[in-house]
PDB file of N, CA and C in Angstrom:
ATOM      1  N   MET A 304     270.888  88.323 125.445  1.00  0.00           N
ATOM      2  CA  MET A 304     271.454  88.179 126.776  1.00  0.00           C
ATOM      3  C   MET A 304     272.948  87.856 126.708  1.00  0.00           C
ATOM      4  N   ILE A 305     273.338  86.991 125.786  1.00  0.00           N
ATOM      5  CA  ILE A 305     274.744  86.633 125.652  1.00  0.00           C
ATOM      6  C   ILE A 305     275.566  87.851 125.250  1.00  0.00           C
ATOM      7  N   ALA A 306     275.049  88.637 124.295  1.00  0.00           N
ATOM      8  CA  ALA A 306     275.772  89.835 123.846  1.00  0.00           C
ATOM      9  C   ALA A 306     275.941  90.828 124.999  1.00  0.00           C
ATOM     10  N   GLU A 307     274.903  91.017 125.789  1.00  0.00           N
ATOM     11  CA  GLU A 307     274.980  91.953 126.915  1.00  0.00           C
ATOM     12  C   GLU A 307     276.032  91.512 127.923  1.00  0.00           C
ATOM     13  N   ASN A 308     276.095  90.221 128.203  1.00  0.00           N
ATOM     14  CA  ASN A 308     277.084  89.700 129.141  1.00  0.00           C
ATOM     15  C   ASN A 308     278.501  89.920 128.598  1.00  0.00           C
ATOM     16  N   THR A 309     278.686  89.656 127.327  1.00  0.00           N
ATOM     17  CA  THR A 309     279.998  89.856 126.710  1.00  0.00           C
ATOM     18  C   THR A 309     280.382  91.329 126.728  1.00  0.00           C
ATOM     19  N   GLN A 310     279.432  92.201 126.422  1.00  0.00           N
ATOM     20  CA  GLN A 310     279.704  93.643 126.447  1.00  0.00           C
ATOM     21  C   GLN A 310     280.116  94.085 127.844  1.00  0.00           C
ATOM     22  N   THR A 311     279.428  93.591 128.856  1.00  0.00           N
ATOM     23  CA  THR A 311     279.747  93.943 130.243  1.00  0.00           C
ATOM     24  C   THR A 311     281.151  93.473 130.591  1.00  0.00           C
ATOM     25  N   GLN A 312     281.485  92.255 130.211  1.00  0.00           N
ATOM     26  CA  GLN A 312     282.812  91.713 130.506  1.00  0.00           C
ATOM     27  C   GLN A 312     283.911  92.499 129.780  1.00  0.00           C
ATOM     28  N   MET A 313     283.635  92.916 128.545  1.00  0.00           N
ATOM     29  CA  MET A 313     284.608  93.709 127.796  1.00  0.00           C
ATOM     30  C   MET A 313     284.850  95.044 128.488  1.00  0.00           C
ATOM     31  N   ARG A 314     283.775  95.692 128.941  1.00  0.00           N
ATOM     32  CA  ARG A 314     283.922  96.985 129.636  1.00  0.00           C
ATOM     33  C   ARG A 314     284.719  96.825 130.925  1.00  0.00           C
ATOM     34  N   LYS A 315     284.400  95.771 131.692  1.00  0.00           N
ATOM     35  CA  LYS A 315     285.131  95.520 132.934  1.00  0.00           C
ATOM     36  C   LYS A 315     286.605  95.282 132.642  1.00  0.00           C
ATOM     37  N   GLY A 316     286.876  94.587 131.548  1.00  0.00           N
ATOM     38  CA  GLY A 316     288.246  94.253 131.201  1.00  0.00           C
ATOM     39  C   GLY A 316     289.111  95.449 130.865  1.00  0.00           C
ATOM     40  N   ILE A 317     288.507  96.503 130.342  1.00  0.00           N
ATOM     41  CA  ILE A 317     289.314  97.671 129.965  1.00  0.00           C
ATOM     42  C   ILE A 317     289.211  98.821 130.972  1.00  0.00           C
ATOM     43  N   LEU A 318     288.399  98.659 131.995  1.00  0.00           N
ATOM     44  CA  LEU A 318     288.206  99.740 132.965  1.00  0.00           C
ATOM     45  C   LEU A 318     289.511 100.139 133.657  1.00  0.00           C
ATOM     46  N   GLU A 319     290.283  99.169 134.131  1.00  0.00           N
ATOM     47  CA  GLU A 319     291.530  99.476 134.817  1.00  0.00           C
ATOM     48  C   GLU A 319     292.482 100.228 133.883  1.00  0.00           C
ATOM     49  N   TYR A 320     292.568  99.780 132.652  1.00  0.00           N
ATOM     50  CA  TYR A 320     293.424 100.438 131.655  1.00  0.00           C
ATOM     51  C   TYR A 320     292.972 101.883 131.446  1.00  0.00           C
ATOM     52  N   CYS A 321     291.679 102.098 131.286  1.00  0.00           N
ATOM     53  CA  CYS A 321     291.156 103.452 131.073  1.00  0.00           C
ATOM     54  C   CYS A 321     291.423 104.353 132.273  1.00  0.00           C
ATOM     55  N   VAL A 322     291.272 103.829 133.478  1.00  0.00           N
ATOM     56  CA  VAL A 322     291.533 104.619 134.686  1.00  0.00           C
ATOM     57  C   VAL A 322     293.006 105.013 134.740  1.00  0.00           C
ATOM     58  N   LEU A 323     293.900 104.073 134.429  1.00  0.00           N
ATOM     59  CA  LEU A 323     295.325 104.397 134.412  1.00  0.00           C
ATOM     60  C   LEU A 323     295.634 105.452 133.349  1.00  0.00           C
ATOM     61  N   LEU A 324     295.010 105.340 132.192  1.00  0.00           N
ATOM     62  CA  LEU A 324     295.210 106.338 131.132  1.00  0.00           C
ATOM     63  C   LEU A 324     294.786 107.728 131.593  1.00  0.00           C
ATOM     64  N   ILE A 325     293.643 107.802 132.239  1.00  0.00           N
ATOM     65  CA  ILE A 325     293.131 109.092 132.712  1.00  0.00           C
ATOM     66  C   ILE A 325     294.079 109.689 133.756  1.00  0.00           C
ATOM     67  N   ILE A 326     294.512 108.868 134.702  1.00  0.00           N
ATOM     68  CA  ILE A 326     295.393 109.361 135.762  1.00  0.00           C
ATOM     69  C   ILE A 326     296.760 109.735 135.201  1.00  0.00           C
ATOM     70  N   SER A 327     297.166 109.102 134.100  1.00  0.00           N
ATOM     71  CA  SER A 327     298.487 109.395 133.519  1.00  0.00           C
ATOM     72  C   SER A 327     298.592 110.831 133.000  1.00  0.00           C
ATOM     73  N   LYS A 328     297.469 111.499 132.798  1.00  0.00           N
ATOM     74  CA  LYS A 328     297.475 112.877 132.308  1.00  0.00           C
ATOM     75  C   LYS A 328     297.879 113.868 133.397  1.00  0.00           C
ATOM     76  N   GLY A 329     297.824 113.432 134.659  1.00  0.00           N
ATOM     77  CA  GLY A 329     298.181 114.301 135.776  1.00  0.00           C
ATOM     78  C   GLY A 329     297.306 114.031 136.973  1.00  0.00           C
ATOM     79  N   GLU A 330     297.679 114.613 138.093  1.00  0.00           N
ATOM     80  CA  GLU A 330     296.938 114.431 139.342  1.00  0.00           C
ATOM     81  C   GLU A 330     295.457 114.688 139.121  1.00  0.00           C
ATOM     82  N   ILE A 331     294.620 113.794 139.667  1.00  0.00           N
ATOM     83  CA  ILE A 331     293.183 113.924 139.410  1.00  0.00           C
ATOM     84  C   ILE A 331     292.373 113.413 140.591  1.00  0.00           C
ATOM     85  N   TYR A 332     291.257 114.053 140.819  1.00  0.00           N
ATOM     86  CA  TYR A 332     290.306 113.727 141.883  1.00  0.00           C
ATOM     87  C   TYR A 332     289.361 112.635 141.382  1.00  0.00           C
ATOM     88  N   ALA A 333     288.909 111.767 142.268  1.00  0.00           N
ATOM     89  CA  ALA A 333     288.086 110.617 141.879  1.00  0.00           C
ATOM     90  C   ALA A 333     286.833 111.012 141.094  1.00  0.00           C
ATOM     91  N   SER A 334     286.143 112.060 141.503  1.00  0.00           N
ATOM     92  CA  SER A 334     284.921 112.435 140.778  1.00  0.00           C
ATOM     93  C   SER A 334     285.249 112.922 139.370  1.00  0.00           C
ATOM     94  N   ASP A 335     286.449 113.475 139.177  1.00  0.00           N
ATOM     95  CA  ASP A 335     286.868 113.879 137.836  1.00  0.00           C
ATOM     96  C   ASP A 335     287.187 112.655 136.972  1.00  0.00           C
ATOM     97  N   ILE A 336     287.683 111.584 137.606  1.00  0.00           N
ATOM     98  CA  ILE A 336     287.905 110.330 136.881  1.00  0.00           C
ATOM     99  C   ILE A 336     286.569 109.796 136.389  1.00  0.00           C
ATOM    100  N   ILE A 337     285.574 109.816 137.254  1.00  0.00           N
ATOM    101  CA  ILE A 337     284.230 109.355 136.875  1.00  0.00           C
ATOM    102  C   ILE A 337     283.696 110.185 135.712  1.00  0.00           C
ATOM    103  N   ALA A 338     283.883 111.498 135.773  1.00  0.00           N
ATOM    104  CA  ALA A 338     283.412 112.375 134.691  1.00  0.00           C
ATOM    105  C   ALA A 338     284.100 112.025 133.372  1.00  0.00           C
ATOM    106  N   GLU A 339     285.408 111.751 133.419  1.00  0.00           N
ATOM    107  CA  GLU A 339     286.144 111.377 132.206  1.00  0.00           C
ATOM    108  C   GLU A 339     285.638 110.045 131.652  1.00  0.00           C
ATOM    109  N   LEU A 340     285.379 109.101 132.536  1.00  0.00           N
ATOM    110  CA  LEU A 340     284.861 107.805 132.098  1.00  0.00           C
ATOM    111  C   LEU A 340     283.476 107.948 131.471  1.00  0.00           C
ATOM    112  N   LYS A 341     282.665 108.822 132.037  1.00  0.00           N
ATOM    113  CA  LYS A 341     281.333 109.064 131.472  1.00  0.00           C
ATOM    114  C   LYS A 341     281.437 109.693 130.089  1.00  0.00           C
ATOM    115  N   LYS A 342     282.395 110.626 129.920  1.00  0.00           N
ATOM    116  CA  LYS A 342     282.609 111.227 128.595  1.00  0.00           C
ATOM    117  C   LYS A 342     282.973 110.165 127.571  1.00  0.00           C
ATOM    118  N   ALA A 343     283.686 109.149 128.017  1.00  0.00           N
ATOM    119  CA  ALA A 343     284.109 108.054 127.134  1.00  0.00           C
ATOM    120  C   ALA A 343     283.020 106.978 127.020  1.00  0.00           C
ATOM    121  N   ARG A 344     281.876 107.231 127.620  1.00  0.00           N
ATOM    122  CA  ARG A 344     280.734 106.317 127.628  1.00  0.00           C
ATOM    123  C   ARG A 344     281.010 105.012 128.380  1.00  0.00           C
ATOM    124  N   LEU A 345     281.902 105.089 129.344  1.00  0.00           N
ATOM    125  CA  LEU A 345     282.144 103.986 130.271  1.00  0.00           C
ATOM    126  C   LEU A 345     281.538 104.400 131.606  1.00  0.00           C
ATOM    127  N   LEU A 346     280.267 104.177 131.744  1.00  0.00           N
ATOM    128  CA  LEU A 346     279.585 104.637 132.942  1.00  0.00           C
ATOM    129  C   LEU A 346     280.031 103.830 134.153  1.00  0.00           C
ATOM    130  N   VAL A 347     280.523 104.538 135.148  1.00  0.00           N
ATOM    131  CA  VAL A 347     281.046 103.914 136.349  1.00  0.00           C
ATOM    132  C   VAL A 347     280.516 104.673 137.550  1.00  0.00           C
ATOM    133  N   VAL A 348     280.170 103.939 138.587  1.00  0.00           N
ATOM    134  CA  VAL A 348     279.698 104.574 139.822  1.00  0.00           C
ATOM    135  C   VAL A 348     280.826 104.547 140.846  1.00  0.00           C
ATOM    136  N   GLU A 349     280.690 105.377 141.866  1.00  0.00           N
ATOM    137  CA  GLU A 349     281.724 105.458 142.900  1.00  0.00           C
ATOM    138  C   GLU A 349     281.992 104.099 143.536  1.00  0.00           C
ATOM    139  N   GLY A 350     280.939 103.298 143.694  1.00  0.00           N
ATOM    140  CA  GLY A 350     281.075 101.973 144.303  1.00  0.00           C
ATOM    141  C   GLY A 350     281.938 101.031 143.494  1.00  0.00           C
ATOM    142  N   THR A 351     282.134 101.325 142.230  1.00  0.00           N
ATOM    143  CA  THR A 351     283.024 100.545 141.371  1.00  0.00           C
ATOM    144  C   THR A 351     284.414 101.165 141.358  1.00  0.00           C
ATOM    145  N   LEU A 352     284.481 102.486 141.288  1.00  0.00           N
ATOM    146  CA  LEU A 352     285.761 103.173 141.132  1.00  0.00           C
ATOM    147  C   LEU A 352     286.631 103.106 142.385  1.00  0.00           C
ATOM    148  N   TYR A 353     286.068 103.389 143.546  1.00  0.00           N
ATOM    149  CA  TYR A 353     286.892 103.469 144.751  1.00  0.00           C
ATOM    150  C   TYR A 353     287.605 102.161 145.092  1.00  0.00           C
ATOM    151  N   PRO A 354     286.938 101.007 145.011  1.00  0.00           N
ATOM    152  CA  PRO A 354     287.686  99.757 145.255  1.00  0.00           C
ATOM    153  C   PRO A 354     288.795  99.538 144.214  1.00  0.00           C
ATOM    154  N   LEU A 355     288.554  99.938 142.969  1.00  0.00           N
ATOM    155  CA  LEU A 355     289.569  99.810 141.933  1.00  0.00           C
ATOM    156  C   LEU A 355     290.771 100.705 142.250  1.00  0.00           C
ATOM    157  N   LEU A 356     290.515 101.950 142.644  1.00  0.00           N
ATOM    158  CA  LEU A 356     291.601 102.869 143.006  1.00  0.00           C
ATOM    159  C   LEU A 356     292.400 102.331 144.200  1.00  0.00           C
ATOM    160  N   THR A 357     291.704 101.772 145.172  1.00  0.00           N
ATOM    161  CA  THR A 357     292.380 101.199 146.342  1.00  0.00           C
ATOM    162  C   THR A 357     293.253 100.027 145.933  1.00  0.00           C
ATOM    163  N   ARG A 358     292.747  99.162 145.065  1.00  0.00           N
ATOM    164  CA  ARG A 358     293.524  98.014 144.603  1.00  0.00           C
ATOM    165  C   ARG A 358     294.756  98.468 143.830  1.00  0.00           C
ATOM    166  N   LEU A 359     294.590  99.457 142.942  1.00  0.00           N
ATOM    167  CA  LEU A 359     295.723  99.977 142.173  1.00  0.00           C
ATOM    168  C   LEU A 359     296.765 100.604 143.099  1.00  0.00           C
ATOM    169  N   LYS A 360     296.301 101.311 144.131  1.00  0.00           N
ATOM    170  CA  LYS A 360     297.224 101.912 145.101  1.00  0.00           C
ATOM    171  C   LYS A 360     297.948 100.821 145.883  1.00  0.00           C
ATOM    172  N   ASN A 361     297.211  99.818 146.349  1.00  0.00           N
ATOM    173  CA  ASN A 361     297.825  98.734 147.119  1.00  0.00           C
ATOM    174  C   ASN A 361     298.816  97.926 146.286  1.00  0.00           C
ATOM    175  N   ASN A 362     298.620  97.904 144.977  1.00  0.00           N
ATOM    176  CA  ASN A 362     299.537  97.202 144.078  1.00  0.00           C
ATOM    177  C   ASN A 362     300.719  98.078 143.657  1.00  0.00           C
ATOM    178  N   GLY A 363     300.785  99.288 144.198  1.00  0.00           N
ATOM    179  CA  GLY A 363     301.917 100.168 143.946  1.00  0.00           C
ATOM    180  C   GLY A 363     301.846 100.944 142.644  1.00  0.00           C
ATOM    181  N   LEU A 364     300.679 100.953 141.985  1.00  0.00           N
ATOM    182  CA  LEU A 364     300.550 101.642 140.699  1.00  0.00           C
ATOM    183  C   LEU A 364     300.130 103.101 140.851  1.00  0.00           C
ATOM    184  N   LEU A 365     299.520 103.427 141.979  1.00  0.00           N
ATOM    185  CA  LEU A 365     299.051 104.790 142.241  1.00  0.00           C
ATOM    186  C   LEU A 365     299.559 105.264 143.586  1.00  0.00           C
ATOM    187  N   SER A 366     299.660 106.569 143.693  1.00  0.00           N
ATOM    188  CA  SER A 366     299.835 107.206 144.988  1.00  0.00           C
ATOM    189  C   SER A 366     298.804 108.336 145.027  1.00  0.00           C
ATOM    190  N   TYR A 367     298.734 109.019 146.129  1.00  0.00           N
ATOM    191  CA  TYR A 367     297.792 110.132 146.201  1.00  0.00           C
ATOM    192  C   TYR A 367     298.335 111.219 147.105  1.00  0.00           C
ATOM    193  N   ASN A 368     297.782 112.400 146.904  1.00  0.00           N
ATOM    194  CA  ASN A 368     298.088 113.564 147.730  1.00  0.00           C
ATOM    195  C   ASN A 368     296.781 114.117 148.265  1.00  0.00           C
ATOM    196  N   TRP A 369     296.801 114.539 149.511  1.00  0.00           N
ATOM    197  CA  TRP A 369     295.649 115.234 150.070  1.00  0.00           C
ATOM    198  C   TRP A 369     295.788 116.713 149.750  1.00  0.00           C
ATOM    199  N   VAL A 370     294.723 117.303 149.201  1.00  0.00           N
ATOM    200  CA  VAL A 370     294.734 118.719 148.846  1.00  0.00           C
ATOM    201  C   VAL A 370     293.563 119.392 149.555  1.00  0.00           C
ATOM    202  N   GLU A 371     293.864 120.489 150.238  1.00  0.00           N
ATOM    203  CA  GLU A 371     292.806 121.232 150.929  1.00  0.00           C
ATOM    204  C   GLU A 371     291.775 121.733 149.929  1.00  0.00           C
ATOM    205  N   SER A 372     290.523 121.713 150.333  1.00  0.00           N
ATOM    206  CA  SER A 372     289.427 122.178 149.484  1.00  0.00           C
ATOM    207  C   SER A 372     288.809 123.426 150.087  1.00  0.00           C
ATOM    208  N   THR A 373     288.406 124.348 149.240  1.00  0.00           N
ATOM    209  CA  THR A 373     287.749 125.561 149.726  1.00  0.00           C
ATOM    210  C   THR A 373     286.285 125.302 150.058  1.00  0.00           C
ATOM    211  N   SER A 374     285.761 124.162 149.592  1.00  0.00           N
ATOM    212  CA  SER A 374     284.333 123.901 149.781  1.00  0.00           C
ATOM    213  C   SER A 374     284.056 122.640 150.583  1.00  0.00           C
ATOM    214  N   GLY A 375     284.964 122.252 151.473  1.00  0.00           N
ATOM    215  CA  GLY A 375     284.721 121.062 152.280  1.00  0.00           C
ATOM    216  C   GLY A 375     286.007 120.430 152.752  1.00  0.00           C
ATOM    217  N   PRO A 376     285.928 119.135 153.031  1.00  0.00           N
ATOM    218  CA  PRO A 376     287.119 118.445 153.543  1.00  0.00           C
ATOM    219  C   PRO A 376     288.207 118.323 152.477  1.00  0.00           C
ATOM    220  N   PRO A 377     289.423 117.989 152.886  1.00  0.00           N
ATOM    221  CA  PRO A 377     290.499 117.807 151.911  1.00  0.00           C
ATOM    222  C   PRO A 377     290.122 116.719 150.902  1.00  0.00           C
ATOM    223  N   ARG A 378     290.695 116.832 149.706  1.00  0.00           N
ATOM    224  CA  ARG A 378     290.412 115.877 148.638  1.00  0.00           C
ATOM    225  C   ARG A 378     291.653 115.055 148.332  1.00  0.00           C
ATOM    226  N   LYS A 379     291.406 113.803 147.973  1.00  0.00           N
ATOM    227  CA  LYS A 379     292.489 112.898 147.620  1.00  0.00           C
ATOM    228  C   LYS A 379     292.667 112.942 146.100  1.00  0.00           C
ATOM    229  N   TYR A 380     293.850 113.356 145.658  1.00  0.00           N
ATOM    230  CA  TYR A 380     294.180 113.410 144.238  1.00  0.00           C
ATOM    231  C   TYR A 380     295.164 112.287 143.910  1.00  0.00           C
ATOM    232  N   TYR A 381     294.816 111.520 142.891  1.00  0.00           N
ATOM    233  CA  TYR A 381     295.605 110.349 142.513  1.00  0.00           C
ATOM    234  C   TYR A 381     296.606 110.676 141.416  1.00  0.00           C
ATOM    235  N   LEU A 382     297.746 109.965 141.443  1.00  0.00           N
ATOM    236  CA  LEU A 382     298.732 110.068 140.379  1.00  0.00           C
ATOM    237  C   LEU A 382     299.421 108.718 140.221  1.00  0.00           C
ATOM    238  N   LEU A 383     299.981 108.489 139.026  1.00  0.00           N
ATOM    239  CA  LEU A 383     300.687 107.235 138.763  1.00  0.00           C
ATOM    240  C   LEU A 383     302.054 107.239 139.422  1.00  0.00           C
ATOM    241  N   THR A 384     302.448 106.085 139.912  1.00  0.00           N
ATOM    242  CA  THR A 384     303.813 105.894 140.399  1.00  0.00           C
ATOM    243  C   THR A 384     304.673 105.486 139.201  1.00  0.00           C
ATOM    244  N   ALA A 385     305.976 105.352 139.414  1.00  0.00           N
ATOM    245  CA  ALA A 385     306.864 104.883 138.348  1.00  0.00           C
ATOM    246  C   ALA A 385     306.423 103.489 137.885  1.00  0.00           C
ATOM    247  N   GLU A 386     306.057 102.643 138.836  1.00  0.00           N
ATOM    248  CA  GLU A 386     305.586 101.292 138.478  1.00  0.00           C
ATOM    249  C   GLU A 386     304.273 101.363 137.699  1.00  0.00           C
ATOM    250  N   GLY A 387     303.412 102.289 138.086  1.00  0.00           N
ATOM    251  CA  GLY A 387     302.157 102.476 137.368  1.00  0.00           C
ATOM    252  C   GLY A 387     302.399 102.873 135.923  1.00  0.00           C
ATOM    253  N   LYS A 388     303.401 103.730 135.694  1.00  0.00           N
ATOM    254  CA  LYS A 388     303.744 104.140 134.328  1.00  0.00           C
ATOM    255  C   LYS A 388     304.276 102.959 133.521  1.00  0.00           C
ATOM    256  N   GLU A 389     305.075 102.102 134.166  1.00  0.00           N
ATOM    257  CA  GLU A 389     305.588 100.910 133.481  1.00  0.00           C
ATOM    258  C   GLU A 389     304.447  99.982 133.076  1.00  0.00           C
ATOM    259  N   ILE A 390     303.535  99.762 134.003  1.00  0.00           N
ATOM    260  CA  ILE A 390     302.395  98.887 133.716  1.00  0.00           C
ATOM    261  C   ILE A 390     301.547  99.492 132.607  1.00  0.00           C
ATOM    262  N   LEU A 391     301.336 100.794 132.640  1.00  0.00           N
ATOM    263  CA  LEU A 391     300.550 101.454 131.602  1.00  0.00           C
ATOM    264  C   LEU A 391     301.216 101.276 130.238  1.00  0.00           C
ATOM    265  N   ASN A 392     302.526 101.384 130.176  1.00  0.00           N
ATOM    266  CA  ASN A 392     303.232 101.160 128.907  1.00  0.00           C
ATOM    267  C   ASN A 392     302.998  99.744 128.392  1.00  0.00           C
ATOM    268  N   LYS A 393     303.030  98.763 129.291  1.00  0.00           N
ATOM    269  CA  LYS A 393     302.765  97.370 128.896  1.00  0.00           C
ATOM    270  C   LYS A 393     301.323  97.207 128.416  1.00  0.00           C
ATOM    271  N   LEU A 394     300.398  97.857 129.101  1.00  0.00           N
ATOM    272  CA  LEU A 394     298.989  97.776 128.695  1.00  0.00           C
ATOM    273  C   LEU A 394     298.772  98.466 127.351  1.00  0.00           C
ATOM    274  N   ASP A 395     299.507  99.544 127.081  1.00  0.00           N
ATOM    275  CA  ASP A 395     299.428 100.203 125.775  1.00  0.00           C
ATOM    276  C   ASP A 395     299.805  99.231 124.664  1.00  0.00           C
ATOM    277  N   ILE A 396     300.875  98.488 124.884  1.00  0.00           N
ATOM    278  CA  ILE A 396     301.322  97.508 123.884  1.00  0.00           C
ATOM    279  C   ILE A 396     300.274  96.417 123.703  1.00  0.00           C
ATOM    280  N   THR A 397     299.738  95.932 124.815  1.00  0.00           N
ATOM    281  CA  THR A 397     298.700  94.898 124.741  1.00  0.00           C
ATOM    282  C   THR A 397     297.478  95.416 123.998  1.00  0.00           C
ATOM    283  N   TRP A 398     297.093  96.677 124.266  1.00  0.00           N
ATOM    284  CA  TRP A 398     295.937  97.262 123.578  1.00  0.00           C
ATOM    285  C   TRP A 398     296.189  97.339 122.071  1.00  0.00           C
ATOM    286  N   MET A 399     297.378  97.751 121.686  1.00  0.00           N
ATOM    287  CA  MET A 399     297.706  97.825 120.253  1.00  0.00           C
ATOM    288  C   MET A 399     297.641  96.436 119.616  1.00  0.00           C
ATOM    289  N   GLU A 400     298.158  95.440 120.316  1.00  0.00           N
ATOM    290  CA  GLU A 400     298.118  94.073 119.804  1.00  0.00           C
ATOM    291  C   GLU A 400     296.683  93.571 119.659  1.00  0.00           C
ATOM    292  N   LEU A 401     295.857  93.851 120.666  1.00  0.00           N
ATOM    293  CA  LEU A 401     294.452  93.432 120.614  1.00  0.00           C
ATOM    294  C   LEU A 401     293.700  94.165 119.502  1.00  0.00           C
ATOM    295  N   SER A 402     293.953  95.455 119.386  1.00  0.00           N
ATOM    296  CA  SER A 402     293.304  96.239 118.327  1.00  0.00           C
ATOM    297  C   SER A 402     293.686  95.689 116.954  1.00  0.00           C
ATOM    298  N   TYR A 403     294.953  95.356 116.789  1.00  0.00           N
ATOM    299  CA  TYR A 403     295.426  94.777 115.528  1.00  0.00           C
ATOM    300  C   TYR A 403     294.720  93.443 115.269  1.00  0.00           C
ATOM    301  N   ALA A 404     294.635  92.611 116.293  1.00  0.00           N
ATOM    302  CA  ALA A 404     293.980  91.313 116.138  1.00  0.00           C
ATOM    303  C   ALA A 404     292.514  91.471 115.737  1.00  0.00           C
ATOM    304  N   ILE A 405     291.837  92.427 116.333  1.00  0.00           N
ATOM    305  CA  ILE A 405     290.433  92.667 115.996  1.00  0.00           C
ATOM    306  C   ILE A 405     290.283  93.164 114.569  1.00  0.00           C
ATOM    307  N   GLU A 406     291.079  94.142 114.210  1.00  0.00           N
ATOM    308  CA  GLU A 406     291.009  94.696 112.845  1.00  0.00           C
ATOM    309  C   GLU A 406     291.376  93.635 111.812  1.00  0.00           C
ATOM    310  N   THR A 407     292.379  92.822 112.094  1.00  0.00           N
ATOM    311  CA  THR A 407     292.771  91.757 111.186  1.00  0.00           C
ATOM    312  C   THR A 407     291.646  90.735 111.047  1.00  0.00           C
ATOM    313  N   SER A 408     291.016  90.420 112.156  1.00  0.00           N
ATOM    314  CA  SER A 408     289.906  89.461 112.132  1.00  0.00           C
ATOM    315  C   SER A 408     288.727  89.997 111.314  1.00  0.00           C
ATOM    316  N   LYS A 409     288.468  91.287 111.421  1.00  0.00           N
ATOM    317  CA  LYS A 409     287.386  91.899 110.648  1.00  0.00           C
ATOM    318  C   LYS A 409     287.680  91.817 109.159  1.00  0.00           C
ATOM    319  N   GLN A 410     288.921  92.033 108.779  1.00  0.00           N
ATOM    320  CA  GLN A 410     289.305  92.041 107.357  1.00  0.00           C
ATOM    321  C   GLN A 410     289.261  90.640 106.764  1.00  0.00           C
ATOM    322  N   THR A 411     289.505  89.625 107.554  1.00  0.00           N
ATOM    323  CA  THR A 411     289.498  88.256 107.032  1.00  0.00           C
ATOM    324  C   THR A 411     288.114  87.627 107.100  1.00  0.00           C
ATOM    325  N   LYS A 412     287.157  88.393 107.518  1.00  0.00           N
ATOM    326  CA  LYS A 412     285.776  87.917 107.625  1.00  0.00           C
ATOM    327  C   LYS A 412     285.241  87.597 106.234  1.00  0.00           C
ATOM    328  N   SER A 413     284.591  86.432 106.116  1.00  0.00           N
ATOM    329  CA  SER A 413     284.077  86.068 104.787  1.00  0.00           C
ATOM    330  C   SER A 413     282.665  86.534 104.571  1.00  0.00           C
TER     331      SER A 413
END
């Protein structure tokens, strides 16, 4: 039970970073973000993703464009703002530092 809780917390902790990474590749639709997260084995449902996207947008990290769809209503495509790119760069550095700390800890294991 303790391991499962820790695993869940670790996934939650990197979800925002992963979403920013995915969006940094170019304009993307929310369901495509979910598909990318599933490919990475970070299973996320719409009920988790949409509030996160709204929070990132409200914090100035994302913007969106409405694009007409041939098969229904217009779709909202997300992209990083300049501030979002800055934050992503900072998160990249933090990820490298954390990865180094983990690998170093593994090597010093007795």
